[in-house]
Short mmCIF file of C-alpha atoms in Angstrom, two decimals:
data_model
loop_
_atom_site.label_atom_id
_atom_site.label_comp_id
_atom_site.label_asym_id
_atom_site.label_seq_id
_atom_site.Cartn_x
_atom_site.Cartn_y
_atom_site.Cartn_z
CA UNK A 1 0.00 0.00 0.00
CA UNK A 2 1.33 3.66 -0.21
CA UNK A 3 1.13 6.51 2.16
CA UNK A 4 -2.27 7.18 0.64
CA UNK A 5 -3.58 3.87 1.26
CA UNK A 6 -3.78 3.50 -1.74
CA UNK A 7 -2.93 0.03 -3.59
CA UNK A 8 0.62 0.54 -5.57
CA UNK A 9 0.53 -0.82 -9.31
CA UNK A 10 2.43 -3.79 -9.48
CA UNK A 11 4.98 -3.93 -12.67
CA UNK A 12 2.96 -7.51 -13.47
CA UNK A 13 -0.39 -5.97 -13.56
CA UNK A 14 0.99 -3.23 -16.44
CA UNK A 15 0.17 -3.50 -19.95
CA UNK A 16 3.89 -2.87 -20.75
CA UNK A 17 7.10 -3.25 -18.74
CA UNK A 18 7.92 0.33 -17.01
CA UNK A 19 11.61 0.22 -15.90
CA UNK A 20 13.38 3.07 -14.09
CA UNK A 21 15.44 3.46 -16.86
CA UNK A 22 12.92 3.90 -19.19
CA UNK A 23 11.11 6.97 -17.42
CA UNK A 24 15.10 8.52 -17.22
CA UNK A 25 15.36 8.40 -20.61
CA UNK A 26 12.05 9.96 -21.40
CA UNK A 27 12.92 12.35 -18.86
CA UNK A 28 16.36 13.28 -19.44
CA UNK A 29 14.85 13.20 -23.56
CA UNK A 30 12.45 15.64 -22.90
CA UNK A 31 14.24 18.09 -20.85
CA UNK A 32 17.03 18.29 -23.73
CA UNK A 33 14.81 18.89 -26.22
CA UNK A 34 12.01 21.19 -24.66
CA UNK A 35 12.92 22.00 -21.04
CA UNK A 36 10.55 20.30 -19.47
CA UNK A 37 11.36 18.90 -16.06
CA UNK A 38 9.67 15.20 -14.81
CA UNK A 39 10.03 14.44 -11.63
CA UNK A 40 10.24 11.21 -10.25
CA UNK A 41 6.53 11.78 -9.37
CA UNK A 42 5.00 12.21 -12.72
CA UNK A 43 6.38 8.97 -13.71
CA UNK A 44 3.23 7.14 -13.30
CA UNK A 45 1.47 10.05 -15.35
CA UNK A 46 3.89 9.97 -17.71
CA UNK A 47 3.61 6.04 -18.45
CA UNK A 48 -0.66 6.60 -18.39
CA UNK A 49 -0.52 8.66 -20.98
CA UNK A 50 2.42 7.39 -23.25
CA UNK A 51 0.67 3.99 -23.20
CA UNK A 52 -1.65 4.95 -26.19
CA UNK A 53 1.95 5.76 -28.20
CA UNK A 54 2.98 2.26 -27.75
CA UNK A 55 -0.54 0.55 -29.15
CA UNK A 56 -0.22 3.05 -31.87
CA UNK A 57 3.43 1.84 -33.03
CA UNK A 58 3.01 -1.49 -31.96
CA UNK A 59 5.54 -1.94 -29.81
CA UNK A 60 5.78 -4.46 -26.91
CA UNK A 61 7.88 -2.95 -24.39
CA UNK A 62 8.50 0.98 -23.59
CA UNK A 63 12.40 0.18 -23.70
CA UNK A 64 11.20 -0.31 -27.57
CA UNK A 65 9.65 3.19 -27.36
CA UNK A 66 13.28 4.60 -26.12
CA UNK A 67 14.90 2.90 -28.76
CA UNK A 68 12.52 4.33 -31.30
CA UNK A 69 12.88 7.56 -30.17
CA UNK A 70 16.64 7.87 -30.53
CA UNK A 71 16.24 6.13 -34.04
CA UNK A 72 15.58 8.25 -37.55
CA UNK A 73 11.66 8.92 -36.74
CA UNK A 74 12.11 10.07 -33.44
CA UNK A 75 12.16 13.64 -33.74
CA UNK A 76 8.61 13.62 -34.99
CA UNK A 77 7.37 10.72 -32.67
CA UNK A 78 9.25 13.32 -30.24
CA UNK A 79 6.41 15.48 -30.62
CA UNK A 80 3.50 13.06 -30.20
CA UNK A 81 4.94 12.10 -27.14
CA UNK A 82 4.84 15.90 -25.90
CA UNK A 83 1.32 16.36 -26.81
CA UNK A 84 0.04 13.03 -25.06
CA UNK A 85 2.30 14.50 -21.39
CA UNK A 86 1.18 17.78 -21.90
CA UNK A 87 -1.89 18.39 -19.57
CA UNK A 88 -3.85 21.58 -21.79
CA UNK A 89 -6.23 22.64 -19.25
CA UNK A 90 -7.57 26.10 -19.77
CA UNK A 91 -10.76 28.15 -19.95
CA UNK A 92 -12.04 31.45 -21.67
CA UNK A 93 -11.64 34.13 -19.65
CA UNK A 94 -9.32 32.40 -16.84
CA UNK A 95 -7.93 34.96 -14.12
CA UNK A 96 -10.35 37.49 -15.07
CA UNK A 97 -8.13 40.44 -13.67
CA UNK A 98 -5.63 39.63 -16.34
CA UNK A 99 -8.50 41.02 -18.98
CA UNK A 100 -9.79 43.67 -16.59
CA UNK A 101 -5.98 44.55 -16.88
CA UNK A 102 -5.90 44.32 -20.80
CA UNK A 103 -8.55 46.24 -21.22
CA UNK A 104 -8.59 49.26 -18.63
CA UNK A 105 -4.55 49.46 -18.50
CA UNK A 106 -3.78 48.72 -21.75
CA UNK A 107 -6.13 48.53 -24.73
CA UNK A 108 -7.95 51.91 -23.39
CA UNK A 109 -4.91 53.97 -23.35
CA UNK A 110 -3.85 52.32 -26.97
CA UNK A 111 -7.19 53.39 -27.96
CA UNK A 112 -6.54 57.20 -27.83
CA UNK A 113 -3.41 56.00 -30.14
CA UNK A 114 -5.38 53.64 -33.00
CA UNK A 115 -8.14 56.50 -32.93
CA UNK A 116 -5.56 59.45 -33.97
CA UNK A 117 -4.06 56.58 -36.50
CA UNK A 118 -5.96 53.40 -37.87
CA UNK A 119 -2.48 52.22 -38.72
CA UNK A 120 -1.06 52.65 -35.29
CA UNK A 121 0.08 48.16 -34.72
CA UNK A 122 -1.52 46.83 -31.65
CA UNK A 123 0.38 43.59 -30.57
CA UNK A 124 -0.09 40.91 -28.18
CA UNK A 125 1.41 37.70 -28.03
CA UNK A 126 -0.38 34.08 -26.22
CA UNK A 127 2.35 31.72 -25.74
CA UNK A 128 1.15 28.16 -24.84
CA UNK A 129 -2.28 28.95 -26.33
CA UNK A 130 -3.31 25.29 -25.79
CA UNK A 131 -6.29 24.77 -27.38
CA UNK A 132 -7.42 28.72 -27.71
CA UNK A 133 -9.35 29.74 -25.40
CA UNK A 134 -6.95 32.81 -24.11
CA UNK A 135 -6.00 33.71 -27.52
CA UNK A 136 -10.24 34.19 -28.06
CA UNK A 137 -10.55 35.75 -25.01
CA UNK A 138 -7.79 38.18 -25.57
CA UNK A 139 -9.27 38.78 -29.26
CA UNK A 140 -12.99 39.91 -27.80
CA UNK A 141 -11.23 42.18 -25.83
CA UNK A 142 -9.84 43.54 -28.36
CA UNK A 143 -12.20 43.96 -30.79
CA UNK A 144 -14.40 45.29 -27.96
CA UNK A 145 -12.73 47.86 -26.90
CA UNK A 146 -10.97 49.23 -29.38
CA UNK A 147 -14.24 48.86 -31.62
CA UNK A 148 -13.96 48.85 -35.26
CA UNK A 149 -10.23 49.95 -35.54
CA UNK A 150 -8.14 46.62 -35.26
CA UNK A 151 -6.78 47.04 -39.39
CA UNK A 152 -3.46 46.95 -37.88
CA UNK A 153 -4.36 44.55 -34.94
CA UNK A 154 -3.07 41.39 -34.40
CA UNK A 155 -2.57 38.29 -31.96
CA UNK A 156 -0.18 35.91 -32.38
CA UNK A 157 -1.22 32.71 -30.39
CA UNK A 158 1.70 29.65 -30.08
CA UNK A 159 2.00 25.95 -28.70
CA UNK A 160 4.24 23.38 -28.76
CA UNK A 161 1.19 20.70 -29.13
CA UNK A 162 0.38 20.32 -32.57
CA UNK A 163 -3.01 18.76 -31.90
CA UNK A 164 -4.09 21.43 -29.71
CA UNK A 165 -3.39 23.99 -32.52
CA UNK A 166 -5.33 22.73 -35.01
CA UNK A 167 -8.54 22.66 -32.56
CA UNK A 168 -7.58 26.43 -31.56
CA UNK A 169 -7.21 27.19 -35.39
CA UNK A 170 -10.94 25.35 -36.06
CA UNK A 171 -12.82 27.45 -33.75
CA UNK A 172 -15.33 24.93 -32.20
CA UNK A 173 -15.74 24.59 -28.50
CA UNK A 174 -18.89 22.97 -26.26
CA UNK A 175 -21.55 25.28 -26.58
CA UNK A 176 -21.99 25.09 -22.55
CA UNK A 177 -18.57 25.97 -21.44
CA UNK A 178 -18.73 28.56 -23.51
CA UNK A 179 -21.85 30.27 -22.13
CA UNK A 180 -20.51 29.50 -18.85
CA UNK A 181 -17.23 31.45 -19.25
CA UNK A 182 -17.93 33.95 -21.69
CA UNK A 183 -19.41 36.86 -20.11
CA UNK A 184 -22.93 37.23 -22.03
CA UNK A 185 -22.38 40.35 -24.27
CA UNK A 186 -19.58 39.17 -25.70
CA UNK A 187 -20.71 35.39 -25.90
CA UNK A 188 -24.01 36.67 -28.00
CA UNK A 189 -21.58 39.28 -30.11
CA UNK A 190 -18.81 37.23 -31.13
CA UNK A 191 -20.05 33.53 -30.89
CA UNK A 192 -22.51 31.38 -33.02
CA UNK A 193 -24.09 27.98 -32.91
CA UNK A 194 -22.32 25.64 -34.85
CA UNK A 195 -22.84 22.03 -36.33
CA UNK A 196 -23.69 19.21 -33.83
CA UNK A 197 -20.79 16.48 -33.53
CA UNK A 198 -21.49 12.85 -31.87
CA UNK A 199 -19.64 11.91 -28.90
CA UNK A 200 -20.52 8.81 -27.49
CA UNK A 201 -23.75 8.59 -28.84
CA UNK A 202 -24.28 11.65 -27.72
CA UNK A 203 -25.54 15.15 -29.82
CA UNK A 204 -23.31 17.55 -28.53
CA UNK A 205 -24.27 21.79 -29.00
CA UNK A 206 -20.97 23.37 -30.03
CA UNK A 207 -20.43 27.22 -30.51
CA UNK A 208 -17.85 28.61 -33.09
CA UNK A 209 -15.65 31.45 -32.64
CA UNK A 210 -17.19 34.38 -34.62
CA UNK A 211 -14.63 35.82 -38.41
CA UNK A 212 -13.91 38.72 -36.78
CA UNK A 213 -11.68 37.06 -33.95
CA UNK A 214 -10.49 34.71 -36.60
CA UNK A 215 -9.14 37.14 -38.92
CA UNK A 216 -6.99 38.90 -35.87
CA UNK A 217 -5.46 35.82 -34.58
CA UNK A 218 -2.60 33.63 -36.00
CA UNK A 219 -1.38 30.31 -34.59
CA UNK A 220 1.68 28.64 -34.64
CA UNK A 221 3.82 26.14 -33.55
CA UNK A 222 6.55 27.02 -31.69
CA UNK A 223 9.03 25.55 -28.80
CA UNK A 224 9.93 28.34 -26.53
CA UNK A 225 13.25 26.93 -25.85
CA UNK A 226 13.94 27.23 -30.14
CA UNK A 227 14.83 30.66 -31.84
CA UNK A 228 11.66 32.73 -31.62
CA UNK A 229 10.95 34.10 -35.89
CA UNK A 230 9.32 37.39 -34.27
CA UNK A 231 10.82 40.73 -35.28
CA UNK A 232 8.42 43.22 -33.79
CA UNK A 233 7.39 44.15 -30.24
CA UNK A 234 4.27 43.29 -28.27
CA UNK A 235 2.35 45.08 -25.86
CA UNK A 236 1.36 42.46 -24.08
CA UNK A 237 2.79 38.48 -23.64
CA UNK A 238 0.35 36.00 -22.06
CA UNK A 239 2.76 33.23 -20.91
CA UNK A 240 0.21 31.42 -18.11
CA UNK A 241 0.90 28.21 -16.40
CA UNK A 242 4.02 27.34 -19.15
CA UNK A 243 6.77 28.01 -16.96
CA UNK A 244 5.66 25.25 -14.29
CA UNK A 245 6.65 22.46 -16.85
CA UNK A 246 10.17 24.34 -16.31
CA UNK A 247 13.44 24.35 -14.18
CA UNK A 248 13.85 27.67 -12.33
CA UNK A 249 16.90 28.25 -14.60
CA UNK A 250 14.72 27.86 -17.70
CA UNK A 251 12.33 30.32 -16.17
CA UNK A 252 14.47 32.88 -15.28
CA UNK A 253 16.00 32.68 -18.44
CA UNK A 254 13.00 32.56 -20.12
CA UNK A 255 11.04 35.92 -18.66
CA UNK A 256 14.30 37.74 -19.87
CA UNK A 257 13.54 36.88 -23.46
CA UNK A 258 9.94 37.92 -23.19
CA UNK A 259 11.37 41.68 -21.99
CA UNK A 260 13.70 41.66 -24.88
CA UNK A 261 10.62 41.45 -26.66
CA UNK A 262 8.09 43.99 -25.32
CA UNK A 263 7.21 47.33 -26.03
CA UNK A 264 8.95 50.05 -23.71
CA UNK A 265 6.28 49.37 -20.67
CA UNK A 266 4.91 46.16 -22.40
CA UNK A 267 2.94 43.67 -19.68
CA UNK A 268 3.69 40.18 -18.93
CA UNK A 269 0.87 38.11 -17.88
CA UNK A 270 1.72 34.78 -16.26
CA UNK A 271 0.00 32.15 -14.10
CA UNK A 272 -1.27 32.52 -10.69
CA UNK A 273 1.31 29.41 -9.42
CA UNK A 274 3.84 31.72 -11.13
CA UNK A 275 6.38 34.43 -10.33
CA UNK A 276 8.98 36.56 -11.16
CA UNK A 277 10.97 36.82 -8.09
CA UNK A 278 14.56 36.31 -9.59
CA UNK A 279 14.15 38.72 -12.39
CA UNK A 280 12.70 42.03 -10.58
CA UNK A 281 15.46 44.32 -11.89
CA UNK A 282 13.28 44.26 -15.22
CA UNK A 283 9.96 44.03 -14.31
CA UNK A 284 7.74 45.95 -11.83
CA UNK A 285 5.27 44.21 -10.02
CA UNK A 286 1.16 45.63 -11.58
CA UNK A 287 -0.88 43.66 -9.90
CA UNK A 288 -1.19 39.98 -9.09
CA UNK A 289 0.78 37.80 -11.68
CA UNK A 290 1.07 41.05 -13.91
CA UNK A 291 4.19 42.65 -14.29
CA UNK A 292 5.47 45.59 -16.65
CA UNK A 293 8.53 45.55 -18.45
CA UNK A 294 11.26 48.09 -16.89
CA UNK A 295 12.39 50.57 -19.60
#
């Protein structure tokens, strides 16, 4: 039994052989290649979710699954194995006092700017988007407050997790959620009802994120830890619960890159498990998990 009374898998009763060495590898893999840190107690997580990996290539033992990793396909299968580990929890609209923030602190002041020119660029960047839901939430905002004048306008919204992309770039999301999170004006404004999908036998109501939030968004893959292709400035960075996966090295080093690439007192937004504790010579402290850049 463990400590929690509850009943300790048994390496007998597993569907595949999990060896220490195995979850090292992955580990060690991982890390290298992304930053992300596993500790020794995700490994059961890690080897409940990588199961489905193993089905899928046919492969008997997960020491097969290490081997095929290091071999020629592995970068790619690399990437599968992120998106399975990944947990991409998120909502619209989470840690509302981030888009009280956005829109009293920043987007009103920028306002004043876009009305004296329709040209004036308006940037904010979502990284770890997940499935979309911020990047939406950040675009009603947007087009909310600063009305009609978002020609120059844009979010760019990136994830590692390929999968999770392509449902952010689709648009659809459970119709009840969304009426649950979305505050109503903007749910009725830049929502519709969509087409009805089965899950288990079930009709399921979906709503669809609305052209005009499409158009403003773009999404794409990218690993934080990688060159970043961006050559202009944001106002703004959303990086929320990504930094957790991280080492504190990683995370320090990380927040320095995001200054290097905000406006002269751009925000960065990050999760409410987060801080920015080692790094307070360049940012100033807003509000709770909101911190301007120090110019």
């Amino acid at each position: 039994m463990s400590e929690s009374g509850m009943p300790l898998v048994r390496e007998k009763e597993r569907e595949f052989e999990w060896r220490q060495q195995d979850f090292d590898f992955l580990s060690a893999l991982l890390h290298d290649k992304t930053g992300i840190v596993l500790t020794a107690k995700k490994k059961e997580m890690v080897y409940g979710r990588l199961v489905r990996r193993l089905r899928v290539l046919r492969l008997d033992s997960f020491e097969a699954y290490c081997r095929y990793l290091a071999g020629p396909d592995g970068e790619t299968e690399l990437g599968m194995a992120l998106n399975a580990i990944t947990t991409n929890t998120t909502n619209f609209f989470r840690e509302i006092h981030h888009f009280e923030f956005l829109r009293d602190k920043i987007l009103q002041p920028l306002r004043r700017q876009v009305d004296a020119d329709a040209g004036h660029p308006v940037r904010i960047w979502s990284a770890g988007c997940s499935s979309g839901q911020e990047p939406y939430s950040i675009a009603m905002v947007m087009r909310r407050t600063l009305g009609g004048r978002t020609r120059n306008c844009k979010i760019l919204a990136t994830d590692l997790d390929t999968n999770m992309l392509d449902m952010a770039k689709a648009g659809y999301y459970e119709a009840e959620r969304c009426a649950d999170t979305i505050p109503k004006n903007l749910f009725k404004t830049y929502t519709r009802p969509s087409r009805r999908r089965t899950t288990r036998g079930h009709q399921e109501e979906l709503r669809e994120m609305s052209p005009d939030l499409k158009e403003i968004i773009t999404f794409k893959e990218l690993n934080l830890l990688h060159p970043w292709p961006m050559r202009g400035k944001f106002d703004a960075i959303f990086c929320r619960n990504v930094m957790i996966y991280f080492d504190r090295e990683t995370q320090t080093n990380l927040v320095r890159r995001y200054a290097e690439y905000l406006k002269p007192n751009g925000i960065l937004f990050v999760g409410h498990s987060e801080s920015l504790l080692n790094v307070s010579d360049i940012y100033k402290c807003e509000g709770k998990t909101i911190y301007r850049v120090l110019t």
